mmCIF file of C-alpha atoms in Angstrom:
data_model
loop_
_atom_site.group_PDB
_atom_site.id
_atom_site.type_symbol
_atom_site.label_atom_id
_atom_site.label_comp_id
_atom_site.label_asym_id
_atom_site.label_seq_id
_atom_site.Cartn_x
_atom_site.Cartn_y
_atom_site.Cartn_z
ATOM 1 C CA MET J 1 4.368 5.134 -16.330
ATOM 2 C CA THR J 2 5.014 1.640 -14.792
ATOM 3 C CA MET J 3 8.190 -0.020 -15.203
ATOM 4 C CA LEU J 4 9.591 -3.381 -14.050
ATOM 5 C CA ALA J 5 12.097 -2.607 -11.358
ATOM 6 C CA HIS J 6 13.591 -5.795 -10.716
ATOM 7 C CA PRO J 7 14.618 -9.223 -12.455
ATOM 8 C CA ILE J 8 12.427 -10.939 -9.680
ATOM 9 C CA ASP J 9 9.514 -9.145 -11.186
ATOM 10 C CA ILE J 10 10.172 -10.365 -14.766
ATOM 11 C CA ILE J 11 10.495 -13.801 -13.135
ATOM 12 C CA GLY J 12 7.259 -13.370 -11.245
ATOM 13 C CA LEU J 13 5.499 -12.484 -14.346
ATOM 14 C CA ILE J 14 6.695 -15.007 -16.503
ATOM 15 C CA GLY J 15 5.639 -17.492 -13.910
ATOM 16 C CA LEU J 16 2.073 -15.859 -13.916
ATOM 17 C CA GLY J 17 1.719 -15.960 -17.359
ATOM 18 C CA PHE J 18 2.731 -19.704 -17.370
ATOM 19 C CA GLY J 19 -0.205 -20.349 -14.991
ATOM 20 C CA VAL J 20 -2.626 -18.353 -16.759
ATOM 21 C CA GLY J 21 -1.774 -19.929 -20.094
ATOM 22 C CA ALA J 22 -1.791 -23.416 -18.866
ATOM 23 C CA TYR J 23 -5.327 -22.876 -17.006
ATOM 24 C CA GLY J 24 -6.830 -20.866 -19.595
ATOM 25 C CA THR J 25 -6.106 -23.116 -22.509
ATOM 26 C CA LEU J 26 -7.101 -26.136 -20.487
ATOM 27 C CA ILE J 27 -10.875 -24.879 -20.187
ATOM 28 C CA GLY J 28 -10.848 -22.714 -23.370
ATOM 29 C CA ALA J 29 -11.244 -19.303 -21.782
ATOM 30 C CA GLY J 30 -8.057 -17.610 -22.729
ATOM 31 C CA GLY J 31 -7.122 -16.759 -19.255
ATOM 32 C CA GLY J 32 -7.863 -13.120 -19.028
ATOM 33 C CA PHE J 33 -10.579 -13.633 -16.408
ATOM 34 C CA VAL J 34 -7.818 -14.813 -14.159
ATOM 35 C CA LEU J 35 -5.318 -12.445 -15.187
ATOM 36 C CA MET J 36 -6.933 -9.284 -15.058
ATOM 37 C CA PRO J 37 -8.205 -9.537 -11.477
ATOM 38 C CA ILE J 38 -4.634 -10.559 -10.443
ATOM 39 C CA LEU J 39 -3.504 -7.369 -12.413
ATOM 40 C CA LEU J 40 -5.914 -5.161 -10.581
ATOM 41 C CA LEU J 41 -4.703 -6.255 -7.191
ATOM 42 C CA LEU J 42 -0.822 -5.779 -8.307
ATOM 43 C CA TYR J 43 -1.182 -2.608 -9.556
ATOM 44 C CA PRO J 44 -3.762 -0.543 -7.818
ATOM 45 C CA HIS J 45 -2.605 2.800 -9.179
ATOM 46 C CA ASP J 46 -2.636 1.890 -12.935
ATOM 47 C CA SER J 47 -5.580 3.018 -15.188
ATOM 48 C CA PRO J 48 -8.236 0.452 -16.254
ATOM 49 C CA GLU J 49 -7.416 1.142 -19.800
ATOM 50 C CA LEU J 50 -3.638 0.368 -19.282
ATOM 51 C CA LEU J 51 -4.372 -2.977 -17.397
ATOM 52 C CA THR J 52 -7.102 -4.183 -20.084
ATOM 53 C CA SER J 53 -4.697 -3.536 -22.860
ATOM 54 C CA ILE J 54 -2.073 -5.567 -21.147
ATOM 55 C CA SER J 55 -4.356 -8.602 -20.505
ATOM 56 C CA LEU J 56 -5.922 -8.196 -23.884
ATOM 57 C CA ALA J 57 -2.442 -8.676 -25.415
ATOM 58 C CA VAL J 58 -1.385 -11.755 -22.947
ATOM 59 C CA VAL J 59 -4.639 -13.365 -23.990
ATOM 60 C CA PHE J 60 -3.872 -12.787 -27.477
ATOM 61 C CA PHE J 61 -0.476 -14.677 -27.220
ATOM 62 C CA ASN J 62 -2.257 -17.292 -25.005
ATOM 63 C CA THR J 63 -4.883 -18.117 -27.649
ATOM 64 C CA VAL J 64 -2.489 -18.163 -30.609
ATOM 65 C CA SER J 65 -0.577 -20.666 -28.934
ATOM 66 C CA GLY J 66 -3.463 -22.571 -27.720
ATOM 67 C CA SER J 67 -5.190 -22.551 -31.150
ATOM 68 C CA GLU J 68 -1.802 -23.875 -32.834
ATOM 69 C CA ALA J 69 -2.118 -26.916 -30.400
ATOM 70 C CA TYR J 70 -5.727 -27.341 -30.824
ATOM 71 C CA ALA J 71 -5.342 -27.173 -34.607
ATOM 72 C CA MET J 72 -2.965 -30.078 -34.573
ATOM 73 C CA MET J 73 -5.758 -31.948 -32.615
ATOM 74 C CA LYS J 74 -7.946 -31.053 -35.307
ATOM 75 C CA ARG J 75 -10.958 -29.999 -32.963
ATOM 76 C CA ILE J 76 -11.174 -26.261 -34.149
ATOM 77 C CA ASP J 77 -14.454 -25.747 -36.255
ATOM 78 C CA TYR J 78 -12.920 -23.228 -38.720
ATOM 79 C CA LYS J 79 -16.279 -21.907 -40.283
ATOM 80 C CA SER J 80 -17.945 -21.242 -36.991
ATOM 81 C CA GLY J 81 -14.739 -19.750 -35.685
ATOM 82 C CA LEU J 82 -14.290 -17.288 -38.536
ATOM 83 C CA LEU J 83 -18.095 -16.275 -38.521
ATOM 84 C CA PHE J 84 -18.065 -15.571 -34.941
ATOM 85 C CA GLY J 85 -14.712 -14.057 -34.867
ATOM 86 C CA ALA J 86 -15.870 -11.463 -37.449
ATOM 87 C CA ALA J 87 -19.046 -10.850 -35.640
ATOM 88 C CA ALA J 88 -17.015 -10.457 -32.262
ATOM 89 C CA THR J 89 -14.274 -7.846 -33.796
ATOM 90 C CA PRO J 90 -16.623 -4.701 -33.783
ATOM 91 C CA GLY J 91 -17.441 -5.326 -30.284
ATOM 92 C CA ALA J 92 -13.888 -5.754 -29.171
ATOM 93 C CA VAL J 93 -13.054 -2.402 -30.962
ATOM 94 C CA PHE J 94 -15.699 -0.715 -28.949
ATOM 95 C CA GLY J 95 -15.088 -2.138 -25.683
ATOM 96 C CA ALA J 96 -11.379 -1.279 -25.902
ATOM 97 C CA LEU J 97 -12.325 2.412 -26.716
ATOM 98 C CA ASN J 98 -14.972 2.719 -24.144
ATOM 99 C CA THR J 99 -12.727 1.612 -21.126
ATOM 100 C CA ARG J 100 -10.780 4.697 -21.434
ATOM 101 C CA HIS J 101 -13.737 6.836 -20.310
ATOM 102 C CA VAL J 102 -14.186 4.803 -16.874
ATOM 103 C CA PRO J 103 -12.776 5.900 -13.730
ATOM 104 C CA ARG J 104 -10.441 3.125 -11.829
ATOM 105 C CA HIS J 105 -13.037 3.148 -8.944
ATOM 106 C CA LEU J 106 -16.023 2.630 -10.843
ATOM 107 C CA PHE J 107 -14.322 0.006 -13.134
ATOM 108 C CA ASP J 108 -13.370 -2.035 -9.975
ATOM 109 C CA THR J 109 -16.768 -2.174 -8.598
ATOM 110 C CA ILE J 110 -18.384 -3.115 -11.811
ATOM 111 C CA PHE J 111 -15.547 -5.638 -12.423
ATOM 112 C CA GLY J 112 -15.847 -7.147 -9.149
ATOM 113 C CA ALA J 113 -19.687 -7.381 -9.502
ATOM 114 C CA VAL J 114 -19.224 -9.351 -12.848
ATOM 115 C CA LEU J 115 -16.312 -11.668 -11.134
ATOM 116 C CA LEU J 116 -19.202 -12.563 -8.484
ATOM 117 C CA ALA J 117 -21.586 -13.432 -11.123
ATOM 118 C CA ALA J 118 -18.985 -15.542 -13.018
ATOM 119 C CA ALA J 119 -18.120 -17.374 -9.888
ATOM 120 C CA ALA J 120 -21.738 -18.061 -9.098
ATOM 121 C CA PHE J 121 -22.349 -19.296 -12.559
ATOM 122 C CA LEU J 122 -19.370 -21.681 -12.631
ATOM 123 C CA ALA J 123 -20.063 -22.938 -9.048
ATOM 124 C CA PHE J 124 -23.968 -23.765 -9.769
ATOM 125 C CA ARG J 125 -23.943 -24.467 -13.325
ATOM 126 C CA SER J 126 -25.117 -28.033 -14.456
ATOM 127 C CA GLU J 127 -22.940 -30.273 -17.034
ATOM 128 C CA PRO J 128 -24.417 -29.851 -20.756
ATOM 129 C CA LYS J 129 -26.481 -32.935 -21.830
ATOM 130 C CA GLU J 130 -25.409 -34.612 -24.781
ATOM 131 C CA ARG J 131 -27.525 -34.393 -27.808
ATOM 132 C CA PRO J 132 -27.980 -36.706 -30.334
ATOM 133 C CA CYS J 133 -26.470 -36.099 -33.702
ATOM 134 C CA GLN J 134 -28.814 -34.728 -36.199
ATOM 135 C CA THR J 135 -28.012 -33.271 -39.603
ATOM 136 C CA SER J 136 -31.603 -33.423 -40.698
ATOM 137 C CA ASN J 137 -35.093 -32.398 -39.528
ATOM 138 C CA THR J 138 -33.247 -29.206 -38.206
ATOM 139 C CA PRO J 139 -34.691 -25.750 -38.965
ATOM 140 C CA LYS J 140 -33.824 -24.234 -42.061
ATOM 141 C CA TYR J 141 -31.688 -21.469 -40.705
ATOM 142 C CA TRP J 142 -29.682 -24.026 -38.589
ATOM 143 C CA THR J 143 -26.411 -25.491 -39.730
ATOM 144 C CA SER J 144 -24.607 -28.807 -38.879
ATOM 145 C CA ARG J 145 -21.149 -29.774 -38.530
ATOM 146 C CA ASP J 146 -19.355 -33.346 -38.662
ATOM 147 C CA LEU J 147 -15.898 -33.290 -37.458
ATOM 148 C CA THR J 148 -13.325 -35.892 -36.686
ATOM 149 C CA ASP J 149 -10.334 -35.057 -34.465
ATOM 150 C CA ALA J 150 -6.560 -36.317 -34.593
ATOM 151 C CA HIS J 151 -7.798 -39.182 -32.378
ATOM 152 C CA ASP J 152 -10.428 -40.183 -34.898
ATOM 153 C CA THR J 153 -13.177 -38.993 -32.453
ATOM 154 C CA ASN J 154 -16.258 -38.071 -34.380
ATOM 155 C CA TYR J 155 -18.299 -34.934 -33.553
ATOM 156 C CA CYS J 156 -21.609 -34.238 -35.037
ATOM 157 C CA PHE J 157 -23.598 -31.307 -33.950
ATOM 158 C CA SER J 158 -26.055 -28.686 -35.294
ATOM 159 C CA PHE J 159 -26.634 -25.055 -34.121
ATOM 160 C CA ASN J 160 -28.274 -21.776 -34.951
ATOM 161 C CA PRO J 161 -25.500 -19.587 -36.534
ATOM 162 C CA TYR J 162 -27.612 -16.448 -35.901
ATOM 163 C CA LEU J 163 -27.660 -16.821 -32.325
ATOM 164 C CA GLY J 164 -23.791 -17.374 -32.416
ATOM 165 C CA ILE J 165 -23.322 -14.226 -34.048
ATOM 166 C CA GLY J 166 -25.422 -12.211 -31.662
ATOM 167 C CA ILE J 167 -23.570 -13.912 -28.824
ATOM 168 C CA SER J 168 -20.201 -13.053 -30.142
ATOM 169 C CA LEU J 169 -20.910 -9.460 -30.750
ATOM 170 C CA PHE J 170 -21.856 -9.157 -27.081
ATOM 171 C CA VAL J 171 -18.872 -11.482 -26.116
ATOM 172 C CA GLY J 172 -16.622 -9.315 -28.027
ATOM 173 C CA TYR J 173 -17.601 -6.068 -26.606
ATOM 174 C CA ILE J 174 -17.620 -7.335 -22.895
ATOM 175 C CA SER J 175 -14.157 -9.306 -23.013
ATOM 176 C CA SER J 176 -12.399 -6.132 -24.437
ATOM 177 C CA PHE J 177 -14.028 -3.722 -21.962
ATOM 178 C CA PHE J 178 -12.727 -5.804 -19.056
ATOM 179 C CA GLY J 179 -9.762 -7.376 -20.717
ATOM 180 C CA ILE J 180 -10.795 -10.758 -19.762
ATOM 181 C CA GLY J 181 -10.485 -12.559 -23.171
ATOM 182 C CA GLY J 182 -14.329 -13.616 -22.926
ATOM 183 C CA GLY J 183 -13.890 -17.332 -23.087
ATOM 184 C CA ILE J 184 -15.590 -17.860 -19.909
ATOM 185 C CA ILE J 185 -18.857 -16.577 -21.354
ATOM 186 C CA HIS J 186 -18.092 -18.179 -25.158
ATOM 187 C CA VAL J 187 -17.327 -21.660 -23.969
ATOM 188 C CA PRO J 188 -20.686 -21.949 -21.984
ATOM 189 C CA ALA J 189 -22.427 -20.455 -24.556
ATOM 190 C CA LEU J 190 -21.188 -22.581 -27.396
ATOM 191 C CA THR J 191 -21.883 -25.686 -25.153
ATOM 192 C CA TYR J 192 -25.008 -24.751 -23.585
ATOM 193 C CA LEU J 193 -26.792 -22.763 -26.127
ATOM 194 C CA LEU J 194 -25.475 -23.784 -29.481
ATOM 195 C CA HIS J 195 -24.882 -27.387 -28.458
ATOM 196 C CA PHE J 196 -21.075 -27.761 -29.397
ATOM 197 C CA PRO J 197 -19.464 -30.706 -27.961
ATOM 198 C CA ILE J 198 -17.275 -29.339 -25.154
ATOM 199 C CA HIS J 199 -13.667 -30.403 -26.889
ATOM 200 C CA ILE J 200 -14.820 -28.581 -29.904
ATOM 201 C CA ALA J 201 -16.331 -25.597 -28.084
ATOM 202 C CA THR J 202 -13.181 -25.144 -25.992
ATOM 203 C CA ALA J 203 -10.861 -25.208 -29.066
ATOM 204 C CA THR J 204 -13.055 -23.172 -31.428
ATOM 205 C CA SER J 205 -13.464 -20.556 -28.636
ATOM 206 C CA HIS J 206 -9.631 -20.313 -28.528
ATOM 207 C CA PHE J 207 -9.457 -19.529 -32.152
ATOM 208 C CA ILE J 208 -12.318 -17.056 -31.940
ATOM 209 C CA LEU J 209 -10.603 -15.304 -28.745
ATOM 210 C CA ALA J 210 -7.512 -14.797 -30.940
ATOM 211 C CA GLN J 211 -9.345 -12.606 -33.531
ATOM 212 C CA MET J 212 -11.067 -10.829 -30.657
ATOM 213 C CA ALA J 213 -8.221 -10.175 -28.621
ATOM 214 C CA LEU J 214 -6.062 -8.928 -31.567
ATOM 215 C CA ALA J 215 -8.749 -6.292 -32.513
ATOM 216 C CA GLY J 216 -8.736 -5.161 -28.694
ATOM 217 C CA THR J 217 -5.262 -4.827 -28.487
ATOM 218 C CA VAL J 218 -4.713 -3.032 -32.149
ATOM 219 C CA ALA J 219 -7.411 -0.566 -30.692
ATOM 220 C CA HIS J 220 -5.417 0.073 -27.559
ATOM 221 C CA ILE J 221 -2.112 0.502 -29.661
ATOM 222 C CA LEU J 222 -3.786 3.094 -31.757
ATOM 223 C CA THR J 223 -4.883 5.117 -28.620
ATOM 224 C CA GLY J 224 -1.581 4.917 -27.116
ATOM 225 C CA ALA J 225 -2.521 3.189 -23.807
ATOM 226 C CA PHE J 226 -0.499 0.082 -24.583
ATOM 227 C CA SER J 227 2.779 1.817 -24.968
ATOM 228 C CA GLN J 228 3.272 1.935 -21.171
ATOM 229 C CA GLY J 229 2.470 -1.805 -20.813
ATOM 230 C CA VAL J 230 5.007 -3.342 -23.274
ATOM 231 C CA SER J 231 7.609 -4.677 -20.623
ATOM 232 C CA LYS J 232 4.902 -6.401 -18.601
ATOM 233 C CA THR J 233 3.451 -7.968 -21.461
ATOM 234 C CA VAL J 234 6.600 -9.420 -22.822
ATOM 235 C CA SER J 235 7.203 -10.927 -19.666
ATOM 236 C CA LEU J 236 3.693 -12.478 -19.339
ATOM 237 C CA ALA J 237 3.797 -13.477 -23.093
ATOM 238 C CA ILE J 238 6.893 -15.525 -22.490
ATOM 239 C CA GLY J 239 5.197 -17.396 -19.639
ATOM 240 C CA VAL J 240 1.794 -17.716 -21.755
ATOM 241 C CA LEU J 241 3.199 -19.034 -24.716
ATOM 242 C CA ILE J 242 4.719 -22.314 -22.898
ATOM 243 C CA GLY J 243 1.613 -22.579 -20.449
ATOM 244 C CA ALA J 244 -0.799 -22.668 -23.441
ATOM 245 C CA GLN J 245 1.033 -25.567 -24.957
ATOM 246 C CA VAL J 246 0.999 -27.504 -21.629
ATOM 247 C CA GLY J 247 -2.668 -26.717 -21.004
ATOM 248 C CA ALA J 248 -3.910 -27.802 -24.416
ATOM 249 C CA HIS J 249 -2.314 -31.203 -24.248
ATOM 250 C CA LEU J 250 -3.649 -31.631 -20.477
ATOM 251 C CA SER J 251 -7.044 -30.994 -21.883
ATOM 252 C CA ASN J 252 -7.217 -34.618 -22.832
ATOM 253 C CA ARG J 253 -6.439 -36.049 -19.296
ATOM 254 C CA PHE J 254 -8.931 -33.661 -17.055
ATOM 255 C CA LYS J 255 -12.853 -33.411 -17.275
ATOM 256 C CA GLY J 256 -12.226 -29.935 -15.594
ATOM 257 C CA VAL J 257 -15.083 -30.218 -13.019
ATOM 258 C CA TRP J 258 -12.953 -29.735 -10.019
ATOM 259 C CA LEU J 259 -10.978 -27.113 -11.745
ATOM 260 C CA ILE J 260 -14.148 -25.144 -12.464
ATOM 261 C CA ARG J 261 -15.270 -25.753 -8.878
ATOM 262 C CA SER J 262 -11.995 -24.521 -7.409
ATOM 263 C CA LEU J 263 -11.768 -21.457 -9.719
ATOM 264 C CA SER J 264 -15.322 -20.585 -8.791
ATOM 265 C CA ILE J 265 -14.380 -20.159 -5.297
ATOM 266 C CA ALA J 266 -10.948 -18.322 -6.209
ATOM 267 C CA LEU J 267 -12.955 -15.903 -8.281
ATOM 268 C CA GLY J 268 -15.297 -15.254 -5.675
ATOM 269 C CA LEU J 269 -12.710 -14.487 -3.036
ATOM 270 C CA VAL J 270 -10.860 -11.957 -5.619
ATOM 271 C CA ALA J 271 -14.296 -10.211 -6.407
ATOM 272 C CA ILE J 272 -14.840 -9.779 -2.593
ATOM 273 C CA ARG J 273 -11.313 -8.484 -2.352
ATOM 274 C CA ILE J 274 -11.755 -6.042 -5.110
ATOM 275 C CA LEU J 275 -15.291 -4.693 -4.122
ATOM 276 C CA TYR J 276 -13.958 -4.137 -0.549
ATOM 277 C CA LYS J 277 -11.219 -2.044 -1.694
ATOM 278 C CA ALA J 278 -13.523 -0.218 -4.322
ATOM 279 C CA LEU J 279 -16.199 0.366 -1.776
#
């Protein structure tokens, strides 16, 4: 059982939580993909199940706080968020249950490879093209949205909801299995595949992640894995709840291109470090 040995550890985890909350909310990714590799490096002897349970619980607090801020901005597509959240929940539960069967060495190897792929995607992705608003002449199985946020900015878009359901089921499993929240997959999927405007995708992704992370965390609680991570989670959650509010409000000031590029470099370096230790 791992315990916090010194108040400095608590302060450090609160600071880490603040950074994860601010950055994760800023780009709508929940922050788990930043937190999880740091936990793997900080606690090399803890099991994947314990660390993913901590990360998912922190992602839940982050996304709840961020969703509250985005709700005030009126940028959440609630209909899509509830639909995709329901689709992601079964995957999140199975992902949480499957993590316990993977040895730490194998988990680190797989996770390092996933991080490298994510770093490459973020480094070389192109910006999503703006599509003209169309609420007619779309396939029968598509649906349309027309939203206006708190700043009177109008967002009109159409998408395939069945594709969104399939993506969410996959993201739910991957995010819960690795403890990364899933926003790093969901936000690009919403923008590139479902043609959500980036601000709506970021906010809606946070709303979906809150449901997904809650399902995964509950699964970890029921298996008993989370009981050893409560103290770390509380410290991280304090920082995350504050940082998420900061990140949501900063989202109006940053386009995020340079943040994404710098993140891709950091993820790549961390992935190499994790793979080096695993191999």
